[in-house]
JSON list of C-alpha atoms in Angstrom, two decimals:
[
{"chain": "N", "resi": 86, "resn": "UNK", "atom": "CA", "xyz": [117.90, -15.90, 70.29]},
{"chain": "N", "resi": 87, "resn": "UNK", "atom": "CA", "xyz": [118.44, -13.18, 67.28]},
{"chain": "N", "resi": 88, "resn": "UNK", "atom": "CA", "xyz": [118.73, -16.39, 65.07]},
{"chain": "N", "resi": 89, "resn": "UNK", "atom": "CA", "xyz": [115.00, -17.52, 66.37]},
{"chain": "N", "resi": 90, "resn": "UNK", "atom": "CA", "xyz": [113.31, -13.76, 66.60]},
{"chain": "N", "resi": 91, "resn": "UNK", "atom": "CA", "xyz": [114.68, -12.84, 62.70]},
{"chain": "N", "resi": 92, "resn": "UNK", "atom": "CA", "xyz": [113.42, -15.98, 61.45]},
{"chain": "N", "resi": 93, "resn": "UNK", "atom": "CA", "xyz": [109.88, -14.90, 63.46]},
{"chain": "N", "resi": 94, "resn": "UNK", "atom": "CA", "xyz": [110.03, -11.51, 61.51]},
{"chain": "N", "resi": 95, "resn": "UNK", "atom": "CA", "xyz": [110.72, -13.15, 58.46]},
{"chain": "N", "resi": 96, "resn": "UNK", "atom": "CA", "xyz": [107.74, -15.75, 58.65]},
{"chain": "N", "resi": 97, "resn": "UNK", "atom": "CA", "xyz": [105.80, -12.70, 59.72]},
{"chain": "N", "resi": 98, "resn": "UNK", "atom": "CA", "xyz": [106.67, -10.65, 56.93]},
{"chain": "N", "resi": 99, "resn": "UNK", "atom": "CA", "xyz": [105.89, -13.58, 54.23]},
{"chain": "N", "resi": 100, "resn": "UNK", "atom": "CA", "xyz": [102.38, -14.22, 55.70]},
{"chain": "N", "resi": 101, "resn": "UNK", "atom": "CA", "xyz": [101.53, -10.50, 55.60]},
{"chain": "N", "resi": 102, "resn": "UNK", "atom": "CA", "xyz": [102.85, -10.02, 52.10]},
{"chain": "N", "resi": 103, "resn": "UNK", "atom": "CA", "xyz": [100.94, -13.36, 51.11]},
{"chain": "N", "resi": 104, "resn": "UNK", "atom": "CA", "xyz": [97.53, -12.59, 52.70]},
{"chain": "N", "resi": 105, "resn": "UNK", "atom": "CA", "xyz": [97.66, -8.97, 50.75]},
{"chain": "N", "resi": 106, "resn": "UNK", "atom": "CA", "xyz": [98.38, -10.72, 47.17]},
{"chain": "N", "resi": 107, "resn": "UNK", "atom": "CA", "xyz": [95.17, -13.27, 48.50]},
{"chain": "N", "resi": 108, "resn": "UNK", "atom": "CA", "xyz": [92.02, -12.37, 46.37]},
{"chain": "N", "resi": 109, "resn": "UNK", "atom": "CA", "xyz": [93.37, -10.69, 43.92]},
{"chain": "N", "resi": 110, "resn": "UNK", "atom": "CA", "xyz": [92.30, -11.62, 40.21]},
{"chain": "N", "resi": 111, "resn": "UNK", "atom": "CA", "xyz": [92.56, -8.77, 38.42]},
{"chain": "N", "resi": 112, "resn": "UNK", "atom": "CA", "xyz": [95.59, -6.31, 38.43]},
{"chain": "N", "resi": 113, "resn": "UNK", "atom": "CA", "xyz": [96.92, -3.48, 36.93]},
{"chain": "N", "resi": 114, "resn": "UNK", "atom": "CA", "xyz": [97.61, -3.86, 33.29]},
{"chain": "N", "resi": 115, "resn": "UNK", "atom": "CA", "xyz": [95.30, -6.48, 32.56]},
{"chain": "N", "resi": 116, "resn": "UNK", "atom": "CA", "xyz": [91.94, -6.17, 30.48]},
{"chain": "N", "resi": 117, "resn": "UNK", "atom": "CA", "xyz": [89.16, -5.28, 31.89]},
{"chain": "N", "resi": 118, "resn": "UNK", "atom": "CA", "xyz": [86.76, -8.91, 32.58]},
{"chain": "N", "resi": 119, "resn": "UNK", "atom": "CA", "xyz": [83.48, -8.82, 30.51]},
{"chain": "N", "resi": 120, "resn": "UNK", "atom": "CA", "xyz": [80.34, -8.49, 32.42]},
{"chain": "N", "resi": 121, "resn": "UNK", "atom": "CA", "xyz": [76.69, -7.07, 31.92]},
{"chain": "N", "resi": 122, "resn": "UNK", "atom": "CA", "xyz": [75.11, -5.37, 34.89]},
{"chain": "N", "resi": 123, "resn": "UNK", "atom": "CA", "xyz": [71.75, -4.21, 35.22]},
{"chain": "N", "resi": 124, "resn": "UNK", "atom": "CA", "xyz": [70.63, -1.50, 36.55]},
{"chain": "N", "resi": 125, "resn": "UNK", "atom": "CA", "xyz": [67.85, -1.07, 38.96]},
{"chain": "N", "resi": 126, "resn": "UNK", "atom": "CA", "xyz": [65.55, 0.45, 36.34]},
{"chain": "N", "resi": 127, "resn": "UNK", "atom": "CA", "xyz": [65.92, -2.62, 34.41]},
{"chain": "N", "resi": 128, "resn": "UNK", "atom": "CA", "xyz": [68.91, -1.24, 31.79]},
{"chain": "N", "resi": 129, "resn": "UNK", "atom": "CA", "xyz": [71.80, -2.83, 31.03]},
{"chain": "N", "resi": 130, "resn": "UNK", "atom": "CA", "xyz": [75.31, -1.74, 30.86]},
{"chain": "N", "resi": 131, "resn": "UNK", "atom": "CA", "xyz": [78.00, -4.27, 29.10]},
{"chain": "N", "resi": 132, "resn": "UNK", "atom": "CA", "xyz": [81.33, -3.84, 29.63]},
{"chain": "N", "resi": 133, "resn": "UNK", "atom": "CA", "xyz": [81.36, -3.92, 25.85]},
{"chain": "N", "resi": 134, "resn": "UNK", "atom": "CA", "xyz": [79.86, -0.73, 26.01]},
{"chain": "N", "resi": 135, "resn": "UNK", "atom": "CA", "xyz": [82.43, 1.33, 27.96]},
{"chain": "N", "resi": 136, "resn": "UNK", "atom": "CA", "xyz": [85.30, 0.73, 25.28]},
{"chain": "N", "resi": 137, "resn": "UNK", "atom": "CA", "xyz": [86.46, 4.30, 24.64]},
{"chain": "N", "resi": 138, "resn": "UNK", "atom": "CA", "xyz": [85.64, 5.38, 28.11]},
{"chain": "N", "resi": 139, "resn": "UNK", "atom": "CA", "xyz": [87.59, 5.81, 31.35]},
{"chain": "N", "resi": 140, "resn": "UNK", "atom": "CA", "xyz": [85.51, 3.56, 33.69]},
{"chain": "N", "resi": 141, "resn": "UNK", "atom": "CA", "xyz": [85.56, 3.91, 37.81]},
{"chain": "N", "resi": 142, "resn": "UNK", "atom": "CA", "xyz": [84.08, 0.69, 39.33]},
{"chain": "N", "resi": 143, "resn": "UNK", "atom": "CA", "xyz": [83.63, 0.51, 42.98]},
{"chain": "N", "resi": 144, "resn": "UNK", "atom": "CA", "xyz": [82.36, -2.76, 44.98]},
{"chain": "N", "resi": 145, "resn": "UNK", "atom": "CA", "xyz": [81.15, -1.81, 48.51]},
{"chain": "N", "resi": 146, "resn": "UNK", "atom": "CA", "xyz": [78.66, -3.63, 50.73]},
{"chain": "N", "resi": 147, "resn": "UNK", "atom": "CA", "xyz": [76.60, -1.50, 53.25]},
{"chain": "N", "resi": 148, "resn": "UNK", "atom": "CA", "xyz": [77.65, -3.14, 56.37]},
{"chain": "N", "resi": 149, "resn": "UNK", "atom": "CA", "xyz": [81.30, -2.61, 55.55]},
{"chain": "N", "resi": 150, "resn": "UNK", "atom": "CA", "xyz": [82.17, 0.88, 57.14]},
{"chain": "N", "resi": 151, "resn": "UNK", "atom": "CA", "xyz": [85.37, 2.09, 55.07]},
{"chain": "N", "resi": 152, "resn": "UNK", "atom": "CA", "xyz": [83.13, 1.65, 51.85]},
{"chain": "N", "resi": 153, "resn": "UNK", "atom": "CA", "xyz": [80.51, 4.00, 53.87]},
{"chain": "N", "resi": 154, "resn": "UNK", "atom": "CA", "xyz": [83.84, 6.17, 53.91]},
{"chain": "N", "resi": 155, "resn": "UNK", "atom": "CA", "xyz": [84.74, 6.23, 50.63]},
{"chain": "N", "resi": 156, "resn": "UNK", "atom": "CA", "xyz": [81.19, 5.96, 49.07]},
{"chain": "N", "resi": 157, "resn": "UNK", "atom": "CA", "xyz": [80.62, 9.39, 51.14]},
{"chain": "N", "resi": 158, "resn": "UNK", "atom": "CA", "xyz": [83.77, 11.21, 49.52]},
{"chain": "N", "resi": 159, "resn": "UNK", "atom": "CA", "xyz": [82.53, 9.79, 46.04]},
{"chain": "N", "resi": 160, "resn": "UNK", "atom": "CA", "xyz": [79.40, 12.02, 46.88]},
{"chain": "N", "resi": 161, "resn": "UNK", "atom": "CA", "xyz": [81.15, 14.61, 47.97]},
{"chain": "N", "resi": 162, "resn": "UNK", "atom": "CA", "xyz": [84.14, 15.10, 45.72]},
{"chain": "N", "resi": 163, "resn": "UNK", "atom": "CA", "xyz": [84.55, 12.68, 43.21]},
{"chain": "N", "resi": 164, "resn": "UNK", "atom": "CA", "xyz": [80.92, 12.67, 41.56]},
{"chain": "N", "resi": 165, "resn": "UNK", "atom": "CA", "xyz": [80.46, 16.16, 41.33]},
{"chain": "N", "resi": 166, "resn": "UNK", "atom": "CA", "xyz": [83.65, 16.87, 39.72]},
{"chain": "N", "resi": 167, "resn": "UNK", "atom": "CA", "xyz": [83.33, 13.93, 36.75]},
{"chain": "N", "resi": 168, "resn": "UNK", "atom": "CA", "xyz": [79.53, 12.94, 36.60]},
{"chain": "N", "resi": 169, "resn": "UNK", "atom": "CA", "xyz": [79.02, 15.51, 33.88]},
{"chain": "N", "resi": 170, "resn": "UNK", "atom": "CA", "xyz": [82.11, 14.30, 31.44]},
{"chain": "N", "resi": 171, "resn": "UNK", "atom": "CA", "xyz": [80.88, 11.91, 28.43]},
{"chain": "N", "resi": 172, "resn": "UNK", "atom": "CA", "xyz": [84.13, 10.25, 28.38]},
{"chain": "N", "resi": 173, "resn": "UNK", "atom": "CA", "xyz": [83.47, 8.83, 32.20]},
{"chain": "N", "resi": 174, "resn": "UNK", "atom": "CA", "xyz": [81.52, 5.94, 33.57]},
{"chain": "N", "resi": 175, "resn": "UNK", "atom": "CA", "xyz": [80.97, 5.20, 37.41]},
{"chain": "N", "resi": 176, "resn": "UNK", "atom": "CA", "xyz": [79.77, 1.68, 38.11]},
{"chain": "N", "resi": 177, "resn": "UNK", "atom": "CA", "xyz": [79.09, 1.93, 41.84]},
{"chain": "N", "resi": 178, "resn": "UNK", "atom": "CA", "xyz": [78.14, -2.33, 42.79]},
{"chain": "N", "resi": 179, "resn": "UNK", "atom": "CA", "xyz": [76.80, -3.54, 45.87]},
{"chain": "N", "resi": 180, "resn": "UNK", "atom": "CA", "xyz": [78.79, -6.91, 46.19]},
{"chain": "N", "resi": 181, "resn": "UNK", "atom": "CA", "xyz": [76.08, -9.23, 47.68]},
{"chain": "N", "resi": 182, "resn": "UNK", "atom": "CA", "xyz": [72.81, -7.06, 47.49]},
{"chain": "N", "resi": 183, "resn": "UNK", "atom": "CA", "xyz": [70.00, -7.07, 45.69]},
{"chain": "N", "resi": 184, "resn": "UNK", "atom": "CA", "xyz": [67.97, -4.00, 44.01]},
{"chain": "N", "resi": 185, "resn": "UNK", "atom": "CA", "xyz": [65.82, -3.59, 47.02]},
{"chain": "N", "resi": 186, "resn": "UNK", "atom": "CA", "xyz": [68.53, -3.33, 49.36]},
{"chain": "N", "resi": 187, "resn": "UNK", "atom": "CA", "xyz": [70.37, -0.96, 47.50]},
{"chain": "N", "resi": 188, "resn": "UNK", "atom": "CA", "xyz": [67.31, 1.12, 46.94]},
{"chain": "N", "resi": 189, "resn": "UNK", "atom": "CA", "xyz": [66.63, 0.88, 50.97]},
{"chain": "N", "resi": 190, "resn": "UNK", "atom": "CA", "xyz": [70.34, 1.99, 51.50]},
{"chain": "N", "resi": 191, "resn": "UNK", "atom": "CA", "xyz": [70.45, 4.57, 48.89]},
{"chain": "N", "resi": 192, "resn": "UNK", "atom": "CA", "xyz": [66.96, 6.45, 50.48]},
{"chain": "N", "resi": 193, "resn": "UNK", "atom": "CA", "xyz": [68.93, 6.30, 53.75]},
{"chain": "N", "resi": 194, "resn": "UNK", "atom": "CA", "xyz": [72.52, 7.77, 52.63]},
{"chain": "N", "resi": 195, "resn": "UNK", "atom": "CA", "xyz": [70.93, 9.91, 49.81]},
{"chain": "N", "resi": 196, "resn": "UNK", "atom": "CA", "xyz": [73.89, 9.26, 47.36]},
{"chain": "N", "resi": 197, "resn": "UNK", "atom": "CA", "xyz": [72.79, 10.71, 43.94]},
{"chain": "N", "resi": 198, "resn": "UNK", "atom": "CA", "xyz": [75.01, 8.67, 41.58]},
{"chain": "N", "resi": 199, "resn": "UNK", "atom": "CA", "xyz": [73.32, 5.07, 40.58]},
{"chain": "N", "resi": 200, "resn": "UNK", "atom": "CA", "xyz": [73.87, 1.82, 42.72]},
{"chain": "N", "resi": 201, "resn": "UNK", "atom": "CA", "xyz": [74.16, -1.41, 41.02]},
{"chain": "N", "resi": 202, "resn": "UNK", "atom": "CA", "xyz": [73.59, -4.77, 42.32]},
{"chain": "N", "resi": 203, "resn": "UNK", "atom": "CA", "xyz": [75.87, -7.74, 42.56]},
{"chain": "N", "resi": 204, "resn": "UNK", "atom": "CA", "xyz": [73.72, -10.10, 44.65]},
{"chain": "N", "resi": 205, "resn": "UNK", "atom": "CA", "xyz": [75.20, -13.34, 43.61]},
{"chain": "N", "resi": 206, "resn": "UNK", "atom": "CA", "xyz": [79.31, -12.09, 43.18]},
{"chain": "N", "resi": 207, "resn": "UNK", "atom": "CA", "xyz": [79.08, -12.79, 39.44]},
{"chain": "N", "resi": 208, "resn": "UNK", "atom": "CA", "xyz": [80.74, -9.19, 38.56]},
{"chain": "N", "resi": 209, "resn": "UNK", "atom": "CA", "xyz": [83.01, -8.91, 41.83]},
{"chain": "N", "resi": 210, "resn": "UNK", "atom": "CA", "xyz": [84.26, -12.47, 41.15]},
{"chain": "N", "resi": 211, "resn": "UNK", "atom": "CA", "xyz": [85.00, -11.51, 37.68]},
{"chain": "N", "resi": 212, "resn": "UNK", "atom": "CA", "xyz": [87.66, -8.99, 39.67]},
{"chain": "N", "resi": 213, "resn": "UNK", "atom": "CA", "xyz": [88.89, -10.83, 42.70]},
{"chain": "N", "resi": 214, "resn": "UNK", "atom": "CA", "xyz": [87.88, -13.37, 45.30]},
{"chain": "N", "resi": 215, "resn": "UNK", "atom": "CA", "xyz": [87.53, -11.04, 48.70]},
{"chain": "N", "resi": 216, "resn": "UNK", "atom": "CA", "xyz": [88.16, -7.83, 50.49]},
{"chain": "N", "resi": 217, "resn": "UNK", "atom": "CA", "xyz": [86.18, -4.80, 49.90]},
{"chain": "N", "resi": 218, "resn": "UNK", "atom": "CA", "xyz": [86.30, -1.96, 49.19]},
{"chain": "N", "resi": 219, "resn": "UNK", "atom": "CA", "xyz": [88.07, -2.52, 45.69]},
{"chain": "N", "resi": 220, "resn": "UNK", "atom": "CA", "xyz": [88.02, 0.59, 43.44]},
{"chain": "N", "resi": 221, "resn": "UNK", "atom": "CA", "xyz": [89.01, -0.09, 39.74]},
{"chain": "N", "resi": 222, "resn": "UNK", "atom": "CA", "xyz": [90.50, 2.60, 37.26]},
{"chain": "N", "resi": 223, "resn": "UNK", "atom": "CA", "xyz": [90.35, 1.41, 33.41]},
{"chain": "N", "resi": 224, "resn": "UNK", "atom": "CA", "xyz": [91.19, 3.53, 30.50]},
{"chain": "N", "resi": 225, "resn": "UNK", "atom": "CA", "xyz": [89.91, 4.05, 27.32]},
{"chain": "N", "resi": 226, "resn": "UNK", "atom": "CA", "xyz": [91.61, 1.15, 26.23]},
{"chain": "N", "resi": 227, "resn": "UNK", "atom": "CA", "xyz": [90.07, -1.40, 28.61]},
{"chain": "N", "resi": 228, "resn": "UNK", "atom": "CA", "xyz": [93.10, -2.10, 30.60]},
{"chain": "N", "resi": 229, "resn": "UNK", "atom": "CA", "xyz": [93.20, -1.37, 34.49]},
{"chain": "N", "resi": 230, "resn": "UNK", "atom": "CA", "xyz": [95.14, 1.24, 35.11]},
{"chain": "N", "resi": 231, "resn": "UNK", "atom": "CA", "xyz": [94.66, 1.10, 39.14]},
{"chain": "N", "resi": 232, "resn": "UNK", "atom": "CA", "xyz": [93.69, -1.77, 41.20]},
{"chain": "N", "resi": 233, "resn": "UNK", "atom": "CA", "xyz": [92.89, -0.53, 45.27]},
{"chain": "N", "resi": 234, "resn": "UNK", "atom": "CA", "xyz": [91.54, -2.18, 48.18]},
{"chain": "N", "resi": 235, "resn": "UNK", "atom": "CA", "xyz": [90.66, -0.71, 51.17]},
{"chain": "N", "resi": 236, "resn": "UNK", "atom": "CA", "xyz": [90.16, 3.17, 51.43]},
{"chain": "N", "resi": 237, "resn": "UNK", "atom": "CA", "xyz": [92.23, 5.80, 53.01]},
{"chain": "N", "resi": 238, "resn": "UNK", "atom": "CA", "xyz": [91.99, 9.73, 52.21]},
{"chain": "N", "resi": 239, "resn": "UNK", "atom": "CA", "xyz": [95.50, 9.63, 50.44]},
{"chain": "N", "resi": 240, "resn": "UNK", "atom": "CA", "xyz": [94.80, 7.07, 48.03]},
{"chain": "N", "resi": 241, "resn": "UNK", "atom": "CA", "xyz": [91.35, 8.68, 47.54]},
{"chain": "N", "resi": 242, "resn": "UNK", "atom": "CA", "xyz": [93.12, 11.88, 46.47]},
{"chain": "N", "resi": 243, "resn": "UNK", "atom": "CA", "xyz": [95.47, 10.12, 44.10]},
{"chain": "N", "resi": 244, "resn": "UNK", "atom": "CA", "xyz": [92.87, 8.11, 42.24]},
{"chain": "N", "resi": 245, "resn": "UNK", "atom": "CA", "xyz": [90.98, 11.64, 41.70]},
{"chain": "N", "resi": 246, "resn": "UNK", "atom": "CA", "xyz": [94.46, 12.93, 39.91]},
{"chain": "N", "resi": 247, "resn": "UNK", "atom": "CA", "xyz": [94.22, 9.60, 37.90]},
{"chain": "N", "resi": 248, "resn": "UNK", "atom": "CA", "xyz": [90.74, 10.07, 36.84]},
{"chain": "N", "resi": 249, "resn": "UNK", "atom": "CA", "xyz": [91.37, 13.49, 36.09]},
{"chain": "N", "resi": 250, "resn": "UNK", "atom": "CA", "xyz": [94.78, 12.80, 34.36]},
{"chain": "N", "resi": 251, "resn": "UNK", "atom": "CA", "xyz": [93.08, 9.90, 31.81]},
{"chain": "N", "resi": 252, "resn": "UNK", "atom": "CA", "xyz": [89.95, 12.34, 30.98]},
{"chain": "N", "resi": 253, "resn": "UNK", "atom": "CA", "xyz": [92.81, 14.92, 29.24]}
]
């Protein structure tokens, strides 16, 4: 019987650990994937473009309620304290929505930092396969230097450090 219930624990176990490496394409250390994204005023920002700077990309959707979470301490905390440093970029990318949904969603949560649309996955692909929200930290030398999914309040705090830390 302990035979049969550690091997259950076991099988357990390697299924969790499995299903959270699943979706995962890009991971700490790695170079950030080239991508253009437009904006909903028609510019466009390369990834080219951000060498130099520490870049903060978010992929939410607005049905998915920890991104309303963690989209509403970016308001809060996060956006206030770095929107204002040249040195830092926010991508903030609806994964699956067009310009016109984000622009509906936007007049309804008030956020004041840009929204940028993904409708097709072609950026959030670039990143990983599923799972939102996924919160990417790169440094000024293009490589990620955190890779989350999901949102909780501690992790929150600790990529605010990290942002802070890279900006010295």
């Amino acid at each position: 019987m302990k035979k049969y219930l550690l091997t259950v624990l076991l099988a357990i176990f390697a299924f969790v650990a499995r299903a959270q490496n699943d979706g995962d394409i890009i991971k700490v250390g790695d170079q950030m994937p080239a991508f253009t994204i437009v904006s909903d005023d028609g510019k466009q920002i390369s990834s080219a473009s951000l060498k130099g700077k520490v870049v903060l990309i978010n992929f939410f959707a607005t049905w998915c309620p920890p991104c309303q979470k963690e989209l509403a301490e970016v308001q809060q905390k996060l956006w206030p304290k770095f929107k204002d440093n040249k040195n830092f970029q926010m991508l903030v990318i609806g994964r699956e929505h067009t310009d016109a949904e984000l622009a509906k969603y936007n007049e309804k949560k008030g956020f004041t930092f840009p929204l940028y649309p993904d409708k097709n996955r072609a950026i959030f692909g670039a990143f990983a396969k599923n799972l939102i929200p996924r919160t990417y930290l790169i440094g000024k030398d293009g490589k990620v230097m955190y890779a989350g999914k999901g949102y909780t309040e501690e992790e929150f705090a600790g990529l605010m450090d990290k942002i802070g830390a890279s900006l010295k």
